[in-house]
Amino acid sequence: HAWRRGGGFLVNSHDVFLGSAWAHAAAFIDPALPAAPPAVPLESERIPGYGALLRNRWDTPEESYVLWKMGPFDQHYDNDDGSFHWYARGVPLALDFGCMYEPNCGQSWMHNTLSFGEPHKCNWSRGEVTASAFTGLADWVRGECQVTSLQRQPETPDESPKMWQDLPPIEEGKHRIAWRRELMMVKGADYLVV
C-alpha cells in the first residue's frame, strides 16, 4: 500500500551502482499483487532510536503528519537532530532539506534545526525524545539534545567543499550546550506549534 503511494519504485540508480543488498531484493517485488492497507489505522507514535511521527486523517488525501528526527539513528544523516517534515492536509509546508552528497548541505539551518555561534557551527550530537502525549485533540512531543561536538559550516551549500573533500574539523568534547524542542500538532485545524 505505502509502496504504491510512494510511486512503486523497484530500484534506484544510487543503490544499483553501490551494490546495496536491498536493491537486489526489491527486484523480487511483484507489482501485480493487490495493495492492502495495514489491518489497523496508523496512529501517532514514538519511534525508538529515530524520534516521533504525529498523524491525523491517516490514509486520506487530507492526511497531516509530522515526522521528527530526534534520536541516535544516524545512517546518512546530516546535522539534523530536531528537524522535521510537516505535511498539512496533504501539502508539504516544512521539509528537512536532505540531499545525497551534492550540494553538501551540512548546514543545520537547511534542516530546520539549530546552529550555534558565529560563524555558524552545526551540531553533531544526537538527541532523544524525552516525553510525549497522543490524544484525539492534539499530539505533543519533547526532545532534548546535549551538544558536545560542533563543526563550522559555510553560510550556504554553494560555499561548501565538494563531497569527499576536507571539511573543517569537528570540535569534539569542547562544548556543553543543552537545548530542547517541543512540537504539538493540533488536530482538526491541523496546525503545528514549535
PDB file of C-alpha atoms in Angstrom:
ATOM      1  CA  HIS A   1       0.000   0.000   0.000  1.00  0.00           C
ATOM      2  CA  ALA A   2       2.652   2.528   1.064  1.00  0.00           C
ATOM      3  CA  TRP A   3       4.985   1.343  -1.702  1.00  0.00           C
ATOM      4  CA  ARG A   4       2.327   2.148  -4.338  1.00  0.00           C
ATOM      5  CA  ARG A   5       1.550   5.527  -2.741  1.00  0.00           C
ATOM      6  CA  GLY A   6       5.279   6.320  -2.909  1.00  0.00           C
ATOM      7  CA  GLY A   7       5.453   5.694  -6.649  1.00  0.00           C
ATOM      8  CA  GLY A   8       6.198   1.965  -6.696  1.00  0.00           C
ATOM      9  CA  PHE A   9       9.912   2.285  -7.389  1.00  0.00           C
ATOM     10  CA  LEU A  10      11.710  -1.025  -7.695  1.00  0.00           C
ATOM     11  CA  VAL A  11      15.347   0.049  -7.814  1.00  0.00           C
ATOM     12  CA  ASN A  12      17.020   3.443  -7.736  1.00  0.00           C
ATOM     13  CA  SER A  13      20.248   4.159  -9.570  1.00  0.00           C
ATOM     14  CA  HIS A  14      22.177   5.041  -6.393  1.00  0.00           C
ATOM     15  CA  ASP A  15      21.834   1.539  -4.978  1.00  0.00           C
ATOM     16  CA  VAL A  16      22.469  -0.276  -8.241  1.00  0.00           C
ATOM     17  CA  PHE A  17      25.842   1.397  -8.598  1.00  0.00           C
ATOM     18  CA  LEU A  18      26.761   0.939  -4.944  1.00  0.00           C
ATOM     19  CA  GLY A  19      25.552  -2.680  -4.906  1.00  0.00           C
ATOM     20  CA  SER A  20      23.217  -2.351  -1.906  1.00  0.00           C
ATOM     21  CA  ALA A  21      21.709  -5.640  -0.841  1.00  0.00           C
ATOM     22  CA  TRP A  22      18.147  -4.326  -0.553  1.00  0.00           C
ATOM     23  CA  ALA A  23      18.174  -3.153  -4.175  1.00  0.00           C
ATOM     24  CA  HIS A  24      18.545  -6.752  -5.323  1.00  0.00           C
ATOM     25  CA  ALA A  25      15.757  -7.927  -3.013  1.00  0.00           C
ATOM     26  CA  ALA A  26      13.466  -5.177  -4.344  1.00  0.00           C
ATOM     27  CA  ALA A  27      13.636  -6.781  -7.783  1.00  0.00           C
ATOM     28  CA  PHE A  28      11.523  -9.641  -6.379  1.00  0.00           C
ATOM     29  CA  ILE A  29       8.566  -7.341  -5.614  1.00  0.00           C
ATOM     30  CA  ASP A  30       5.546  -8.347  -7.650  1.00  0.00           C
ATOM     31  CA  PRO A  31       3.790  -5.135  -8.804  1.00  0.00           C
ATOM     32  CA  ALA A  32       0.745  -7.212  -9.771  1.00  0.00           C
ATOM     33  CA  LEU A  33      -0.059  -8.011  -6.114  1.00  0.00           C
ATOM     34  CA  PRO A  34      -3.078  -6.062  -4.857  1.00  0.00           C
ATOM     35  CA  ALA A  35      -2.417  -3.155  -2.496  1.00  0.00           C
ATOM     36  CA  ALA A  36      -3.515  -3.846   1.057  1.00  0.00           C
ATOM     37  CA  PRO A  37      -3.524  -1.183   3.767  1.00  0.00           C
ATOM     38  CA  PRO A  38      -2.451  -2.152   7.291  1.00  0.00           C
ATOM     39  CA  ALA A  39      -5.071  -4.035   9.306  1.00  0.00           C
ATOM     40  CA  VAL A  40      -5.391  -1.137  11.766  1.00  0.00           C
ATOM     41  CA  PRO A  41      -5.141   2.605  11.088  1.00  0.00           C
ATOM     42  CA  LEU A  42      -1.674   4.009  11.665  1.00  0.00           C
ATOM     43  CA  GLU A  43      -1.515   6.337  14.657  1.00  0.00           C
ATOM     44  CA  SER A  44       0.914   8.797  16.181  1.00  0.00           C
ATOM     45  CA  GLU A  45       3.852   7.138  17.884  1.00  0.00           C
ATOM     46  CA  ARG A  46       7.327   7.476  19.283  1.00  0.00           C
ATOM     47  CA  ILE A  47       9.849   5.722  17.058  1.00  0.00           C
ATOM     48  CA  PRO A  48      12.636   4.341  19.253  1.00  0.00           C
ATOM     49  CA  GLY A  49      16.047   5.445  18.029  1.00  0.00           C
ATOM     50  CA  TYR A  50      14.609   7.878  15.469  1.00  0.00           C
ATOM     51  CA  GLY A  51      12.121  10.308  17.047  1.00  0.00           C
ATOM     52  CA  ALA A  52       8.365  10.519  16.564  1.00  0.00           C
ATOM     53  CA  LEU A  53       5.597  10.505  13.979  1.00  0.00           C
ATOM     54  CA  LEU A  54       2.454  12.568  14.604  1.00  0.00           C
ATOM     55  CA  ARG A  55      -0.573  11.776  12.414  1.00  0.00           C
ATOM     56  CA  ASN A  56      -4.095  12.913  11.641  1.00  0.00           C
ATOM     57  CA  ARG A  57      -6.530  11.807   8.918  1.00  0.00           C
ATOM     58  CA  TRP A  58      -4.374   8.809   8.019  1.00  0.00           C
ATOM     59  CA  ASP A  59      -4.758   7.338   4.512  1.00  0.00           C
ATOM     60  CA  THR A  60      -6.846  10.208   3.133  1.00  0.00           C
ATOM     61  CA  PRO A  61      -5.949  13.000   0.696  1.00  0.00           C
ATOM     62  CA  GLU A  62      -6.268  15.344   3.728  1.00  0.00           C
ATOM     63  CA  GLU A  63      -3.673  13.469   5.804  1.00  0.00           C
ATOM     64  CA  SER A  64      -1.455  15.576   8.065  1.00  0.00           C
ATOM     65  CA  TYR A  65       1.735  14.362   9.675  1.00  0.00           C
ATOM     66  CA  VAL A  66       4.960  15.441  11.322  1.00  0.00           C
ATOM     67  CA  LEU A  67       7.991  13.177  11.072  1.00  0.00           C
ATOM     68  CA  TRP A  68      10.501  14.348  13.697  1.00  0.00           C
ATOM     69  CA  LYS A  69      14.180  13.339  13.813  1.00  0.00           C
ATOM     70  CA  MET A  70      15.362  13.302  17.426  1.00  0.00           C
ATOM     71  CA  GLY A  71      17.355  10.172  18.154  1.00  0.00           C
ATOM     72  CA  PRO A  72      20.586   8.268  17.651  1.00  0.00           C
ATOM     73  CA  PHE A  73      19.648   6.678  14.298  1.00  0.00           C
ATOM     74  CA  ASP A  74      22.331   8.061  12.037  1.00  0.00           C
ATOM     75  CA  GLN A  75      22.671   6.340   8.678  1.00  0.00           C
ATOM     76  CA  HIS A  76      23.450   9.006   6.054  1.00  0.00           C
ATOM     77  CA  TYR A  77      22.412  11.810   8.381  1.00  0.00           C
ATOM     78  CA  ASP A  78      23.432  15.440   8.398  1.00  0.00           C
ATOM     79  CA  ASN A  79      23.443  17.870  11.335  1.00  0.00           C
ATOM     80  CA  ASP A  80      19.727  17.352  11.692  1.00  0.00           C
ATOM     81  CA  ASP A  81      18.566  16.266  15.139  1.00  0.00           C
ATOM     82  CA  GLY A  82      15.463  18.285  15.946  1.00  0.00           C
ATOM     83  CA  SER A  83      14.474  18.615  12.267  1.00  0.00           C
ATOM     84  CA  PHE A  84      11.057  17.661  10.944  1.00  0.00           C
ATOM     85  CA  HIS A  85       8.880  17.137   7.890  1.00  0.00           C
ATOM     86  CA  TRP A  86       5.443  18.763   8.201  1.00  0.00           C
ATOM     87  CA  TYR A  87       2.629  17.939   5.797  1.00  0.00           C
ATOM     88  CA  ALA A  88      -0.701  19.663   6.499  1.00  0.00           C
ATOM     89  CA  ARG A  89      -3.744  18.199   4.774  1.00  0.00           C
ATOM     90  CA  GLY A  90      -1.572  16.565   2.134  1.00  0.00           C
ATOM     91  CA  VAL A  91       0.551  19.649   1.400  1.00  0.00           C
ATOM     92  CA  PRO A  92       4.244  19.885   2.346  1.00  0.00           C
ATOM     93  CA  LEU A  93       4.753  23.019   4.462  1.00  0.00           C
ATOM     94  CA  ALA A  94       8.169  22.463   6.086  1.00  0.00           C
ATOM     95  CA  LEU A  95      10.715  19.897   4.989  1.00  0.00           C
ATOM     96  CA  ASP A  96      14.105  18.839   6.227  1.00  0.00           C
ATOM     97  CA  PHE A  97      16.123  19.518   3.097  1.00  0.00           C
ATOM     98  CA  GLY A  98      18.204  16.434   2.532  1.00  0.00           C
ATOM     99  CA  CYS A  99      20.381  15.624  -0.415  1.00  0.00           C
ATOM    100  CA  MET A 100      22.697  12.859  -1.409  1.00  0.00           C
ATOM    101  CA  TYR A 101      26.199  14.333  -1.442  1.00  0.00           C
ATOM    102  CA  GLU A 102      25.757  17.316  -3.800  1.00  0.00           C
ATOM    103  CA  PRO A 103      25.248  20.013  -2.831  1.00  0.00           C
ATOM    104  CA  ASN A 104      26.791  19.123   0.507  1.00  0.00           C
ATOM    105  CA  CYS A 105      24.238  20.612   2.893  1.00  0.00           C
ATOM    106  CA  GLY A 106      25.709  20.146   6.346  1.00  0.00           C
ATOM    107  CA  GLN A 107      24.182  23.456   7.429  1.00  0.00           C
ATOM    108  CA  SER A 108      21.780  22.875  10.327  1.00  0.00           C
ATOM    109  CA  TRP A 109      19.518  25.689   9.120  1.00  0.00           C
ATOM    110  CA  MET A 110      18.978  23.765   5.858  1.00  0.00           C
ATOM    111  CA  HIS A 111      17.356  21.124   8.074  1.00  0.00           C
ATOM    112  CA  ASN A 112      15.044  23.464  10.050  1.00  0.00           C
ATOM    113  CA  THR A 113      17.036  22.889  13.237  1.00  0.00           C
ATOM    114  CA  LEU A 114      19.575  24.871  15.283  1.00  0.00           C
ATOM    115  CA  SER A 115      23.066  26.133  14.604  1.00  0.00           C
ATOM    116  CA  PHE A 116      25.301  27.674  17.224  1.00  0.00           C
ATOM    117  CA  GLY A 117      27.651  30.638  17.307  1.00  0.00           C
ATOM    118  CA  GLU A 118      29.154  32.897  14.697  1.00  0.00           C
ATOM    119  CA  PRO A 119      30.437  31.717  12.287  1.00  0.00           C
ATOM    120  CA  HIS A 120      27.728  29.096  12.093  1.00  0.00           C
ATOM    121  CA  LYS A 121      28.537  25.854  13.812  1.00  0.00           C
ATOM    122  CA  CYS A 122      26.490  22.720  13.369  1.00  0.00           C
ATOM    123  CA  ASN A 123      25.605  20.168  15.993  1.00  0.00           C
ATOM    124  CA  TRP A 124      26.994  16.652  15.580  1.00  0.00           C
ATOM    125  CA  SER A 125      25.397  15.362  18.787  1.00  0.00           C
ATOM    126  CA  ARG A 126      22.354  13.093  18.948  1.00  0.00           C
ATOM    127  CA  GLY A 127      19.188  13.885  20.870  1.00  0.00           C
ATOM    128  CA  GLU A 128      16.340  11.834  22.265  1.00  0.00           C
ATOM    129  CA  VAL A 129      12.596  12.110  22.749  1.00  0.00           C
ATOM    130  CA  THR A 130      12.035  12.628  26.467  1.00  0.00           C
ATOM    131  CA  ALA A 131       8.240  12.939  26.688  1.00  0.00           C
ATOM    132  CA  SER A 132       5.129  12.541  24.545  1.00  0.00           C
ATOM    133  CA  ALA A 133       1.338  12.556  24.685  1.00  0.00           C
ATOM    134  CA  PHE A 134      -1.043  11.498  21.917  1.00  0.00           C
ATOM    135  CA  THR A 135      -4.758  12.335  22.107  1.00  0.00           C
ATOM    136  CA  GLY A 136      -7.691  12.840  19.766  1.00  0.00           C
ATOM    137  CA  LEU A 137      -7.272  16.633  20.042  1.00  0.00           C
ATOM    138  CA  ALA A 138      -3.506  17.061  19.801  1.00  0.00           C
ATOM    139  CA  ASP A 139      -0.194  15.212  19.764  1.00  0.00           C
ATOM    140  CA  TRP A 140       2.809  16.562  21.678  1.00  0.00           C
ATOM    141  CA  VAL A 141       6.469  15.540  21.878  1.00  0.00           C
ATOM    142  CA  ARG A 142       9.515  16.941  23.651  1.00  0.00           C
ATOM    143  CA  GLY A 143      13.143  16.116  22.943  1.00  0.00           C
ATOM    144  CA  GLU A 144      16.488  17.169  24.308  1.00  0.00           C
ATOM    145  CA  CYS A 145      19.953  17.285  22.834  1.00  0.00           C
ATOM    146  CA  GLN A 146      23.190  17.602  24.806  1.00  0.00           C
ATOM    147  CA  VAL A 147      25.576  19.205  22.322  1.00  0.00           C
ATOM    148  CA  THR A 148      29.230  18.349  22.822  1.00  0.00           C
ATOM    149  CA  SER A 149      30.557  18.387  19.228  1.00  0.00           C
ATOM    150  CA  LEU A 150      30.268  21.240  16.730  1.00  0.00           C
ATOM    151  CA  GLN A 151      31.627  21.844  13.230  1.00  0.00           C
ATOM    152  CA  ARG A 152      31.989  25.156  11.407  1.00  0.00           C
ATOM    153  CA  GLN A 153      29.931  25.292   8.210  1.00  0.00           C
ATOM    154  CA  PRO A 154      29.783  27.839   5.379  1.00  0.00           C
ATOM    155  CA  GLU A 155      26.696  30.006   5.101  1.00  0.00           C
ATOM    156  CA  THR A 156      25.286  28.260   2.005  1.00  0.00           C
ATOM    157  CA  PRO A 157      25.701  24.887   0.274  1.00  0.00           C
ATOM    158  CA  ASP A 158      27.266  26.739  -2.691  1.00  0.00           C
ATOM    159  CA  GLU A 159      30.204  27.637  -0.450  1.00  0.00           C
ATOM    160  CA  SER A 160      30.590  24.068   0.857  1.00  0.00           C
ATOM    161  CA  PRO A 161      33.539  21.916  -0.145  1.00  0.00           C
ATOM    162  CA  LYS A 162      32.698  19.332  -2.783  1.00  0.00           C
ATOM    163  CA  MET A 163      31.888  15.890  -1.469  1.00  0.00           C
ATOM    164  CA  TRP A 164      34.854  13.854  -0.257  1.00  0.00           C
ATOM    165  CA  GLN A 165      36.979  16.994   0.172  1.00  0.00           C
ATOM    166  CA  ASP A 166      38.249  18.011   3.576  1.00  0.00           C
ATOM    167  CA  LEU A 167      35.632  19.606   5.789  1.00  0.00           C
ATOM    168  CA  PRO A 168      36.518  21.763   8.793  1.00  0.00           C
ATOM    169  CA  PRO A 169      37.418  19.602  11.801  1.00  0.00           C
ATOM    170  CA  ILE A 170      34.708  18.593  14.263  1.00  0.00           C
ATOM    171  CA  GLU A 171      35.291  20.213  17.668  1.00  0.00           C
ATOM    172  CA  GLU A 172      34.609  17.130  19.765  1.00  0.00           C
ATOM    173  CA  GLY A 173      34.014  17.355  23.502  1.00  0.00           C
ATOM    174  CA  LYS A 174      34.707  21.115  23.674  1.00  0.00           C
ATOM    175  CA  HIS A 175      31.125  22.263  24.185  1.00  0.00           C
ATOM    176  CA  ARG A 176      28.332  21.796  26.715  1.00  0.00           C
ATOM    177  CA  ILE A 177      25.111  23.143  25.225  1.00  0.00           C
ATOM    178  CA  ALA A 178      21.718  21.728  26.183  1.00  0.00           C
ATOM    179  CA  TRP A 179      18.683  22.522  24.075  1.00  0.00           C
ATOM    180  CA  ARG A 180      15.104  21.331  23.981  1.00  0.00           C
ATOM    181  CA  ARG A 181      12.486  21.365  21.233  1.00  0.00           C
ATOM    182  CA  GLU A 182       8.780  20.692  21.644  1.00  0.00           C
ATOM    183  CA  LEU A 183       6.260  20.098  18.867  1.00  0.00           C
ATOM    184  CA  MET A 184       2.480  19.977  19.144  1.00  0.00           C
ATOM    185  CA  MET A 185       0.199  19.102  16.244  1.00  0.00           C
ATOM    186  CA  VAL A 186      -3.316  20.406  16.928  1.00  0.00           C
ATOM    187  CA  LYS A 187      -5.862  18.196  15.192  1.00  0.00           C
ATOM    188  CA  GLY A 188      -8.997  19.458  13.470  1.00  0.00           C
ATOM    189  CA  ALA A 189      -7.428  22.690  12.250  1.00  0.00           C
ATOM    190  CA  ASP A 190      -4.189  20.732  11.725  1.00  0.00           C
ATOM    191  CA  TYR A 191      -1.572  23.263  12.680  1.00  0.00           C
ATOM    192  CA  LEU A 192       1.842  22.812  14.227  1.00  0.00           C
ATOM    193  CA  VAL A 193       3.243  24.652  17.260  1.00  0.00           C
ATOM    194  CA  VAL A 194       7.062  24.561  17.530  1.00  0.00           C
TER     195      VAL A 194
END
